[in-house]
Structures are given as C-alpha cells and as structure tokens.
Amino acid sequence: MAFERGHYTSYSACGIPYFIGKDVADATTLIARTPEQFRDNQGIDARIGHEVLEINLHRRAVLVRELPTGREIWEEFDQLMIATGATPTRPPLPGIEAQGIHGVQTLDDGLALRAVLERERPGRAVVVGAGYIGLELAEALSAWGVQITVIGRPPAPLPGLDPDMGALIASAMEGFGMDVRMEETVTGFDTHNGQVAAVVTDQATIPTDLVILGLGVAPNTALAAQAGIPLGSSGAVAVDRRLRTGIEGVWAGGDCVEKFHRVSRRHVTLPLGTHANKEGRTAGINLGGGYATFPGVLGTAVTKICDVEVGRTGLGESEAQAAGFDPITAVVDSTTRAGYYPGAKPIRTKLIAERGTGRLLGAQIVGEEGAAKRIDVLSVALWHETPVEELLNIDLSYAPPFSPVWDPVLIAARKAWQAVEADRSRTEPG
C-alpha cells in the first residue's frame, strides 16, 4: 500500500502538538476553561499555581504549597478526588540534562519549544519515541522545515498497532522525508558547551540541534502511594466501577488509575483523554451524591501522521495471545470511497478474531482521508462482543462519495469470517 505525498498542515487531537504546528498562532485556543470561568459559571474554586505535597488521610487534609509565594497551607476535605495524571518517562541517560532536550507535556512545555523554533530555527531534530505524541510532534516539527529523525525500540511506529500495520506508518513518514529508525535504542546524548549535539544509539551517532522525548508516561501515583491508598496490579491507583479507591471518601480517575479492559478482562493502564473525561464525569456524579459507573475501556484511539490516518481498538495479535486468546486475523486493502469516485483513497483494515468462536477481539485501520473514524463502527461491535459473522451483515450506509458498496469494514469482517470458517473445517473431525 502506497501513500501519495501532498500538502499537509500539522493539526493534532493532542493539544501541544497542535499548538506547535506552524499555522497555529494563539496558545489560548488550547485553554478549554479559565479559573475565572470555573468560578463564575460553576462556582468552582480552581486554583492554578498550587502544588499538593502530601495527603494526610488521618487528618483528612492535603498539604498545599502556593508556588508564587512558597506558603504552605493545609486544606481539609470531606471527599477527595485524585486526578494526578501521568508522568513522562525521562530515562537517566548520559547527557539527558543538556540544553535542547525537551519533554512536552504541559502548555508551558509547548510554549518553550515553540519559542526555540521561532528563535533558533533548528535545522535538525531527533524525536526519541515512536508513540502517538512522538509522531505527532515529528509532523509538527516537519512543518517548520526541520529535518526529522524518529528513533524507536519496537519493530514499527505506534506500539498500539501490530508491526505489519505500523510499517505502513513508517513508510508514509519516510515518504515525507523523515528518517525512521526502528528497533534502535538510545544510549545517551553527546553535548557541546552544555548543548545537545548528537543522539547516541546502539547503532549510530546522529547529529542534531534539538531532541524531543516522547517515551510514554507512567501513572503519577506518588502522592496516593505515600498516603497509603492502594495501587492495583498494573501499578496505577486501584478503583472500582464507581471510581472509589480502597479508602472511604477518596476517589480517583484519569491517567493515574487503572482501567478494566473489556476484552482482556484485565486491569491495565491506558492514558487516553477520552477515558479521563468519562471517569471525571462518573466520579463527579458520585461525589455529588448520585450514582454512576464506568464500565471499562477498549483502548480505542485515532491519530493522523502527515496524510495518513490511523485507528485502533481492542487487542492486537500479541496482546490477544497474552490475554489467553488464540487469534486469527484478516487484512484487506480497499478504498475510502467507490473506486471510480474522485478522491478515493487507500485504506487497509485488519481484524483480530478468536479462533473457533469468531468473536471480534480487536481492529486496526491505516489509510488516507476518510479512513480512521471507521474504527468507531468496530469499537461498538467490540463493546457488544459481536462475532465477525454478525458484523459482516451490519446495515452500514452506502453512497459513492463515502464508501464502496461493500464498506472496508464489511469486507474485512467477511474475510475474517471466511478465515474462521476455513479453520473450523480443518479442525472439525470427520
């Protein structure tokens, strides 16, 4: 499958890469609500510039430092919500503290990086890490005319994809002039007068003017753990379906808590904003005296890298095997519109089903415009434990500007069902 190179603008669903995109001038567009709006519209005292240092469960209070003044105060609580998010991974490698090495998590991080781009106009940048944020930042930097190298340890970009699907992302990025180096490990950074000069890997030394760290995140559980709030098997804060921790009156949600995966039936860490927002709503209803539950996750996500759209949901092949399933797969190439209609673009759809039962376990999509959001159909099917045999007959809409008469989702379901049936025929006695 080949993707044609065309004009593109860096826009991302993740706020910071969006802001770093060259065509976006105003950082205030990333601020959903100000503290004043919270106060005036909802009666919420939202205090920024404050750091919680300690949770004292016996005292039922938190120790807070006012950052502008350094003053520390105790704030008592009847109910406590912990939403400390996740902490970016920053490995203790030689040279990691050099100037020019940026982690990007907050709006201030984005402002600092954009200031560097505007002031210094770097010619080369290395992005360490090939996950969602790393790749979106690579695209944003490329729009500034920076020569990009992406380094990752997995076989292909986007670890949430199977390697055969991730390879399409690497190919597309290379088509946009990026150097994609997978199965390579960063071992340190060369510096000159305190400034990063090169990234050192187990295979090469790569000169650079700028380094972006996109090595993923870990649940930020330090405060909870120090207070004695129980953590789960995944390492994140353990919560029930109502978002209650193991401590009466203490709730938690977002990237710091573990989630129940509806397919693997295991507790996992999945730092996605969609989950965090839903968990916040659930916990808020319960904190206010109502009743709500959060039923779990599938890990559904989409992104855009250059002109390539990506979607995934559920389990990949190796994830399905690790969860105890015996997976069978189907991969189909199709087009986003009827082939004869102007603007039809390539799309590859992969389904992972359970051998024998044909139950859908996961799905992945890589294609051009009109591809990624098809993953939502598969997410709904997965949520309801739909077998691929039922999925292939779902009544999806058709018109040439939007789809072939057999939508790529239905073609993939049909091929998966055929694979399940063929496997049954081979294994049935007599």
mmCIF file of C-alpha atoms in Angstrom, residues 47 50-66 71-84 223-224 227 229 249-251:
data_model
loop_
_atom_site.group_PDB
_atom_site.id
_atom_site.type_symbol
_atom_site.label_atom_id
_atom_site.label_comp_id
_atom_site.label_asym_id
_atom_site.label_seq_id
_atom_site.Cartn_x
_atom_site.Cartn_y
_atom_site.Cartn_z
ATOM 1 C CA ARG A 47 -6.530 27.126 41.928
ATOM 2 C CA HIS A 50 -0.565 25.311 43.581
ATOM 3 C CA GLU A 51 1.177 22.021 44.361
ATOM 4 C CA VAL A 52 -0.145 19.310 46.660
ATOM 5 C CA LEU A 53 2.746 17.979 48.736
ATOM 6 C CA GLU A 54 1.002 15.444 50.952
ATOM 7 C CA ILE A 55 -2.299 13.668 51.538
ATOM 8 C CA ASN A 56 -2.986 13.032 55.232
ATOM 9 C CA LEU A 57 -5.836 10.542 55.464
ATOM 10 C CA HIS A 58 -5.937 10.556 59.261
ATOM 11 C CA ARG A 59 -6.256 14.338 59.332
ATOM 12 C CA ARG A 60 -8.495 14.329 56.225
ATOM 13 C CA ALA A 61 -6.475 17.156 54.721
ATOM 14 C CA VAL A 62 -3.950 17.901 51.963
ATOM 15 C CA LEU A 63 -0.819 19.999 52.330
ATOM 16 C CA VAL A 64 -0.694 22.618 49.557
ATOM 17 C CA ARG A 65 2.131 24.913 48.513
ATOM 18 C CA GLU A 66 1.308 28.209 46.814
ATOM 19 C CA ARG A 71 3.475 29.481 51.547
ATOM 20 C CA GLU A 72 2.178 26.080 52.681
ATOM 21 C CA ILE A 73 -1.342 25.514 53.997
ATOM 22 C CA TRP A 74 -3.490 22.532 54.998
ATOM 23 C CA GLU A 75 -6.812 22.174 53.189
ATOM 24 C CA GLU A 76 -9.309 19.874 54.876
ATOM 25 C CA PHE A 77 -11.677 17.663 52.893
ATOM 26 C CA ASP A 78 -14.772 15.557 53.331
ATOM 27 C CA GLN A 79 -14.364 13.928 49.926
ATOM 28 C CA LEU A 80 -11.110 13.802 47.955
ATOM 29 C CA MET A 81 -10.678 13.318 44.212
ATOM 30 C CA ILE A 82 -7.214 12.305 42.993
ATOM 31 C CA ALA A 83 -6.543 13.130 39.336
ATOM 32 C CA THR A 84 -2.767 13.475 39.256
ATOM 33 C CA LEU A 223 1.037 11.103 46.423
ATOM 34 C CA ALA A 224 -1.500 8.286 46.590
ATOM 35 C CA ALA A 227 -0.729 8.273 51.720
ATOM 36 C CA ILE A 229 -4.009 4.488 49.051
ATOM 37 C CA GLY A 249 -14.345 9.127 50.746
ATOM 38 C CA VAL A 250 -11.336 9.060 48.393
ATOM 39 C CA TRP A 251 -11.937 8.824 44.666
#
